[in-house]
Short mmCIF file of C-alpha atoms in Angstrom, two decimals:
data_model
loop_
_atom_site.label_atom_id
_atom_site.label_comp_id
_atom_site.label_asym_id
_atom_site.label_seq_id
_atom_site.Cartn_x
_atom_site.Cartn_y
_atom_site.Cartn_z
CA MET A 276 -49.86 -37.93 34.79
CA THR A 277 -50.09 -41.69 34.59
CA GLU A 278 -47.27 -43.38 36.42
CA LEU A 279 -46.10 -46.46 34.56
CA PRO A 280 -45.11 -49.64 36.41
CA ALA A 281 -41.65 -49.51 37.88
CA PRO A 282 -39.28 -52.48 37.82
CA ASP A 283 -40.33 -55.43 39.98
CA PRO A 284 -37.56 -55.95 42.55
CA SER A 285 -38.41 -59.64 42.62
CA GLY A 286 -37.93 -60.06 38.87
CA PRO A 287 -34.71 -61.53 37.48
CA GLU A 288 -31.95 -59.04 36.71
CA GLY A 289 -32.10 -57.83 33.13
CA SER A 290 -35.66 -59.03 32.56
CA PRO A 291 -38.31 -56.68 31.08
CA ASP A 292 -39.74 -56.30 34.59
CA ARG A 293 -36.35 -55.33 36.00
CA PRO A 294 -33.96 -53.73 33.51
CA ALA A 295 -30.31 -54.18 34.38
CA ARG A 296 -29.67 -50.42 34.63
CA ARG A 297 -31.97 -48.16 36.63
CA LEU A 298 -31.57 -44.39 36.92
CA LEU A 299 -33.58 -42.13 39.25
CA LEU A 300 -33.51 -38.34 38.98
CA VAL A 301 -34.96 -35.95 41.59
CA HIS A 302 -35.91 -32.47 40.42
CA ALA A 303 -37.73 -29.47 41.88
CA HIS A 304 -39.98 -28.28 39.01
CA PRO A 305 -41.01 -29.27 35.50
CA ASP A 306 -38.25 -28.05 33.11
CA ASP A 307 -35.32 -28.58 35.51
CA GLU A 308 -34.89 -32.14 34.31
CA SER A 309 -34.69 -31.20 30.62
CA ILE A 310 -32.23 -28.35 31.17
CA ASN A 311 -29.92 -30.28 33.49
CA ASN A 312 -30.20 -33.88 32.33
CA GLY A 313 -32.22 -34.04 29.11
CA ALA A 314 -29.44 -35.54 27.00
CA THR A 315 -28.51 -38.01 29.74
CA MET A 316 -32.11 -39.15 30.16
CA ALA A 317 -32.62 -39.55 26.42
CA ARG A 318 -29.37 -41.50 26.05
CA TYR A 319 -30.07 -44.00 28.80
CA ALA A 320 -33.71 -44.41 27.83
CA ALA A 321 -32.62 -45.16 24.25
CA GLU A 322 -30.09 -47.68 25.56
CA GLY A 323 -32.79 -49.58 27.44
CA ALA A 324 -32.18 -48.36 30.97
CA HIS A 325 -35.19 -47.73 33.20
CA VAL A 326 -35.25 -43.97 33.77
CA THR A 327 -37.44 -42.66 36.60
CA LEU A 328 -38.06 -38.96 37.15
CA VAL A 329 -39.44 -37.65 40.44
CA THR A 330 -40.55 -34.01 40.29
CA CYS A 331 -41.28 -32.37 43.65
CA THR A 332 -43.61 -29.50 42.63
CA LEU A 333 -45.63 -28.36 39.62
CA GLY A 334 -43.86 -25.01 39.41
CA GLU A 335 -47.01 -23.01 40.12
CA ARG A 336 -45.00 -19.84 40.83
CA GLY A 337 -42.83 -19.89 37.74
CA GLU A 338 -42.56 -16.79 35.55
CA VAL A 339 -44.33 -17.26 32.23
CA ILE A 340 -42.50 -16.15 29.06
CA PRO A 341 -45.01 -16.21 26.15
CA PRO A 342 -47.51 -13.32 26.27
CA GLU A 343 -50.29 -15.62 25.08
CA LEU A 344 -49.81 -17.75 28.22
CA ALA A 345 -49.29 -14.85 30.64
CA HIS A 346 -52.77 -15.37 32.09
CA LEU A 347 -51.64 -18.64 33.68
CA SER A 348 -50.78 -18.58 37.36
CA GLY A 349 -51.14 -20.71 40.46
CA ALA A 350 -52.99 -23.99 40.05
CA ALA A 351 -53.77 -23.31 36.39
CA LEU A 352 -50.09 -22.81 35.65
CA GLY A 353 -49.26 -25.98 37.54
CA ARG A 354 -51.70 -27.99 35.44
CA HIS A 355 -50.29 -26.49 32.28
CA ARG A 356 -46.72 -27.24 33.29
CA LEU A 357 -47.69 -30.81 34.06
CA GLY A 358 -48.78 -31.10 30.44
CA GLU A 359 -45.48 -29.59 29.35
CA LEU A 360 -43.65 -32.16 31.44
CA ARG A 361 -45.61 -34.96 29.80
CA ASP A 362 -44.64 -33.67 26.35
CA ALA A 363 -41.00 -33.21 27.36
CA MET A 364 -40.71 -36.74 28.66
CA ARG A 365 -42.26 -38.07 25.47
CA ALA A 366 -39.50 -36.28 23.56
CA LEU A 367 -36.86 -37.92 25.77
CA GLY A 368 -38.42 -41.38 25.70
CA VAL A 369 -38.96 -41.43 29.47
CA GLU A 370 -42.10 -43.20 30.63
CA ASP A 371 -41.76 -43.47 34.42
CA VAL A 372 -42.58 -40.03 35.82
CA ARG A 373 -43.68 -39.41 39.42
CA LEU A 374 -44.88 -36.33 41.28
CA LEU A 375 -43.58 -36.53 44.85
CA GLY A 376 -46.53 -37.54 47.00
CA GLY A 377 -48.87 -37.08 44.01
CA ALA A 378 -49.65 -34.02 41.91
CA GLY A 379 -50.11 -30.94 44.08
CA ARG A 380 -48.83 -32.49 47.32
CA TYR A 381 -46.12 -29.83 47.53
CA ALA A 382 -46.47 -26.33 46.06
CA ASP A 383 -43.77 -24.28 44.40
CA SER A 384 -42.01 -22.10 46.99
CA GLY A 385 -41.07 -19.18 44.75
CA MET A 386 -37.62 -17.58 44.69
CA MET A 387 -35.60 -17.33 47.88
CA GLY A 388 -36.59 -14.48 50.18
CA LEU A 389 -40.11 -13.97 48.87
CA PRO A 390 -43.22 -14.24 51.10
CA ASP A 391 -44.15 -17.33 49.07
CA ASN A 392 -41.47 -19.19 51.04
CA ASP A 393 -43.71 -18.95 54.13
CA ASP A 394 -46.67 -20.74 52.56
CA PRO A 395 -47.23 -23.79 54.81
CA GLY A 396 -48.11 -25.87 51.75
CA CYS A 397 -44.96 -25.09 49.82
CA PHE A 398 -42.11 -27.53 49.40
CA TRP A 399 -39.67 -25.32 51.32
CA GLN A 400 -41.85 -25.74 54.40
CA ALA A 401 -42.23 -29.51 54.01
CA ASP A 402 -41.02 -31.82 56.74
CA VAL A 403 -37.84 -33.28 55.24
CA ASP A 404 -38.23 -36.72 56.80
CA GLN A 405 -41.85 -36.99 55.68
CA ALA A 406 -41.06 -35.97 52.11
CA ALA A 407 -37.97 -38.18 52.09
CA GLY A 408 -40.12 -41.08 53.24
CA LEU A 409 -42.28 -40.66 50.15
CA LEU A 410 -39.21 -40.63 47.94
CA ALA A 411 -37.71 -43.61 49.78
CA GLU A 412 -40.79 -45.60 48.79
CA VAL A 413 -39.96 -44.91 45.14
CA ILE A 414 -36.32 -45.87 45.68
CA LEU A 415 -37.33 -49.17 47.30
CA GLU A 416 -39.71 -49.90 44.42
CA VAL A 417 -37.36 -49.00 41.57
CA ARG A 418 -34.07 -49.95 43.28
CA PRO A 419 -31.94 -47.58 41.19
CA GLN A 420 -28.19 -48.07 41.00
CA VAL A 421 -27.80 -44.36 40.22
CA LEU A 422 -29.55 -41.32 41.71
CA VAL A 423 -29.04 -37.78 40.38
CA THR A 424 -30.01 -34.56 42.13
CA TYR A 425 -28.64 -31.10 43.05
CA ASP A 426 -25.89 -30.07 45.45
CA GLU A 427 -26.56 -28.61 48.89
CA ASN A 428 -27.18 -25.16 47.38
CA GLY A 429 -29.63 -26.56 44.87
CA GLY A 430 -27.27 -25.47 42.11
CA TYR A 431 -28.17 -21.79 42.46
CA GLY A 432 -29.98 -21.21 45.73
CA HIS A 433 -33.64 -21.74 44.85
CA PRO A 434 -35.45 -23.03 47.96
CA ASP A 435 -37.15 -25.89 46.10
CA HIS A 436 -33.83 -27.02 44.65
CA ILE A 437 -32.20 -26.92 48.08
CA GLN A 438 -35.12 -28.86 49.53
CA ALA A 439 -34.98 -31.41 46.69
CA HIS A 440 -31.33 -31.99 47.59
CA ARG A 441 -32.14 -32.45 51.26
CA VAL A 442 -35.05 -34.77 50.55
CA ALA A 443 -33.11 -36.85 48.03
CA MET A 444 -30.08 -37.33 50.27
CA ARG A 445 -32.25 -38.20 53.26
CA ALA A 446 -34.32 -40.61 51.16
CA VAL A 447 -31.13 -42.45 50.19
CA GLU A 448 -30.41 -42.92 53.90
CA LEU A 449 -33.94 -44.10 54.65
CA ALA A 450 -33.95 -46.53 51.74
CA ALA A 451 -30.59 -47.96 52.84
CA ALA A 452 -32.03 -48.64 56.29
CA GLU A 453 -34.87 -50.54 54.61
CA GLY A 454 -32.66 -52.68 52.40
CA TRP A 455 -31.65 -50.79 49.24
CA ASP A 456 -28.36 -48.89 49.37
CA VAL A 457 -28.12 -46.79 46.19
CA PRO A 458 -24.63 -47.59 44.86
CA LYS A 459 -23.96 -44.21 43.21
CA VAL A 460 -25.32 -40.73 43.96
CA TYR A 461 -24.42 -37.80 41.71
CA TRP A 462 -24.92 -34.04 41.83
CA ASN A 463 -25.42 -31.97 38.67
CA ARG A 464 -22.29 -30.04 37.72
CA VAL A 465 -20.71 -27.97 34.93
CA PRO A 466 -16.89 -27.67 34.76
CA ARG A 467 -15.85 -24.03 34.86
CA SER A 468 -13.58 -24.40 31.82
CA VAL A 469 -16.47 -25.81 29.75
CA ALA A 470 -18.77 -23.00 30.84
CA GLU A 471 -16.16 -20.34 30.04
CA GLN A 472 -15.50 -21.78 26.56
CA SER A 473 -19.22 -22.08 25.85
CA PHE A 474 -19.91 -18.49 26.87
CA ALA A 475 -17.01 -17.26 24.75
CA ARG A 476 -18.68 -18.92 21.73
CA LEU A 477 -22.01 -17.45 22.77
CA CYS A 478 -20.58 -13.93 22.77
CA ASP A 479 -19.32 -14.48 19.22
CA ASP A 480 -22.67 -15.90 18.10
CA LEU A 481 -24.93 -13.44 19.91
CA PRO A 482 -25.35 -10.97 16.98
CA GLY A 483 -26.98 -13.73 14.93
CA LEU A 484 -29.32 -14.96 17.68
CA PRO A 485 -32.87 -13.85 18.52
CA PHE A 486 -31.62 -12.90 21.99
CA ASP A 487 -30.22 -9.50 22.93
CA LYS A 488 -28.05 -10.26 25.94
CA ALA A 489 -26.00 -13.14 27.31
CA ALA A 490 -25.94 -14.52 30.82
CA GLY A 491 -22.60 -15.12 32.53
CA VAL A 492 -20.79 -18.21 33.72
CA ASP A 493 -21.95 -17.64 37.28
CA ASP A 494 -25.58 -17.62 36.16
CA VAL A 495 -25.32 -21.33 35.31
CA PRO A 496 -26.27 -23.64 38.20
CA GLY A 497 -23.65 -26.04 39.45
CA VAL A 498 -20.51 -24.54 37.91
CA VAL A 499 -17.47 -25.81 39.81
CA ALA A 500 -13.73 -26.23 39.40
CA ASP A 501 -12.96 -28.86 36.78
CA GLU A 502 -11.34 -31.24 39.24
CA ARG A 503 -14.61 -31.70 41.12
CA VAL A 504 -16.33 -33.14 38.05
CA THR A 505 -16.08 -36.94 38.04
CA THR A 506 -18.33 -37.80 35.11
CA ALA A 507 -19.12 -36.49 31.63
CA VAL A 508 -22.05 -38.09 29.79
CA ASP A 509 -21.87 -37.46 26.06
CA GLY A 510 -25.45 -36.97 24.93
CA SER A 511 -24.65 -35.24 21.65
CA ALA A 512 -26.44 -37.99 19.70
CA HIS A 513 -29.57 -36.95 21.59
CA ALA A 514 -29.18 -33.17 21.20
CA ALA A 515 -32.38 -32.89 19.18
CA ALA A 516 -34.34 -34.77 21.84
CA LYS A 517 -33.03 -32.49 24.57
CA ALA A 518 -33.88 -29.37 22.57
CA ALA A 519 -37.37 -30.73 21.87
CA ALA A 520 -37.90 -31.46 25.56
CA MET A 521 -36.81 -27.95 26.49
CA ARG A 522 -39.12 -26.45 23.85
CA ALA A 523 -41.98 -28.44 25.37
CA HIS A 524 -41.55 -26.32 28.52
CA ALA A 525 -42.72 -23.29 26.55
CA THR A 526 -43.90 -21.30 29.57
CA GLN A 527 -40.35 -21.30 30.95
CA ILE A 528 -37.85 -21.68 28.09
CA THR A 529 -37.19 -20.24 24.64
CA VAL A 530 -34.75 -22.32 22.56
CA ALA A 531 -32.57 -21.29 19.64
CA GLU A 532 -30.09 -24.14 19.36
CA PRO A 533 -27.49 -24.37 20.70
CA TYR A 534 -28.67 -21.65 23.11
CA PHE A 535 -31.74 -20.84 25.18
CA VAL A 536 -33.17 -18.22 27.51
CA LEU A 537 -35.31 -18.35 30.62
CA SER A 538 -37.63 -15.57 31.78
CA ASN A 539 -34.63 -13.29 32.44
CA GLU A 540 -34.07 -13.20 28.65
CA LEU A 541 -30.33 -13.84 29.07
CA ALA A 542 -28.92 -16.34 26.59
CA GLN A 543 -26.95 -19.32 27.82
CA PRO A 544 -25.55 -22.49 26.25
CA LEU A 545 -27.58 -25.65 25.81
CA PHE A 546 -25.18 -28.38 26.93
CA THR A 547 -25.44 -31.78 25.26
CA THR A 548 -22.56 -33.26 27.21
CA GLU A 549 -23.80 -33.22 30.80
CA TYR A 550 -21.56 -33.29 33.82
CA TYR A 551 -21.76 -34.76 37.30
CA GLU A 552 -19.94 -35.12 40.59
CA LEU A 553 -20.05 -38.53 42.26
CA VAL A 554 -20.72 -37.90 45.95
CA SER A 555 -21.65 -41.41 47.12
CA GLY A 556 -19.83 -44.42 45.74
CA GLU A 557 -16.21 -45.11 44.93
CA ARG A 558 -14.73 -42.00 43.35
CA PRO A 559 -13.10 -42.84 40.01
CA ARG A 560 -9.41 -42.23 39.39
CA ALA A 561 -10.15 -40.80 35.95
CA ARG A 562 -13.23 -38.99 34.68
CA GLU A 563 -16.04 -41.44 33.84
CA ASP A 564 -18.15 -41.32 30.69
CA ASP A 565 -20.98 -43.47 32.10
CA LEU A 566 -23.08 -42.97 35.23
CA PHE A 567 -23.25 -46.77 35.57
CA ALA A 568 -19.47 -47.28 35.40
CA GLY A 569 -18.41 -49.90 37.92
CA ILE A 570 -21.92 -51.15 38.57
CA GLY A 571 -21.86 -54.94 38.73
CA GLU A 572 -24.39 -57.07 36.89
CA ALA A 573 -25.84 -58.27 40.18
CA SER A 574 -26.59 -54.79 41.54
#
């Protein structure tokens, strides 16, 4: 994928070369960004922020849903998913997309506990400082005020998600040592009350959906007690863009708004308000509605 020019740190604040608001997201595989942050990305892109996505692997070991694409695996699947990512980002209006270290630098590690985890070329086996150094280069180039990634469990325990967390948090440290201290770092979250209400609606709606079974609240990555959630980004105006981005990842996701399924065929809600926990930066007294809240014009 072509990587478009990032903001010029030497350019004046707010100029076309250096937009005033700059958001960087770090994800493990193509599709994670659209599921977790699609509405957020579309909203900020539409508002003129510079949105940068760094994806750490091509998802070569993902399970393929459509029978007509079931022949794809390994490198061929990775190439196909890269095309899906391109289409998804077009739907969200995001132009600055990077593959950590370049396409194919780190391979998908597979689910936790599988022999795939031992592949020396997989992301799980990557040297954290080396991978973080590559990401720190992007941070120093873009100089984001906001970085979004997963929590220490990767949201649900996938090795690539855990590693993306480790790499992202270490890269923030390395970039700070080189002159750019990211003002705000967030982890993806879902408040438990929101998840419970959404799944209650799903159970009522399930008979009219093309899906047979529903997932449960604990199947959703990043569900936490409500009080841990510091930020709610209302992306409902961009619900169609998020759904289109998710549909673009056709090997991994089947969408029937406002629900979707992954390869496990268990329906779950498609959230258009997306939630976060601020883990670096001044914690707000009340829940924020903007990832850039409190960011000064000179940042």
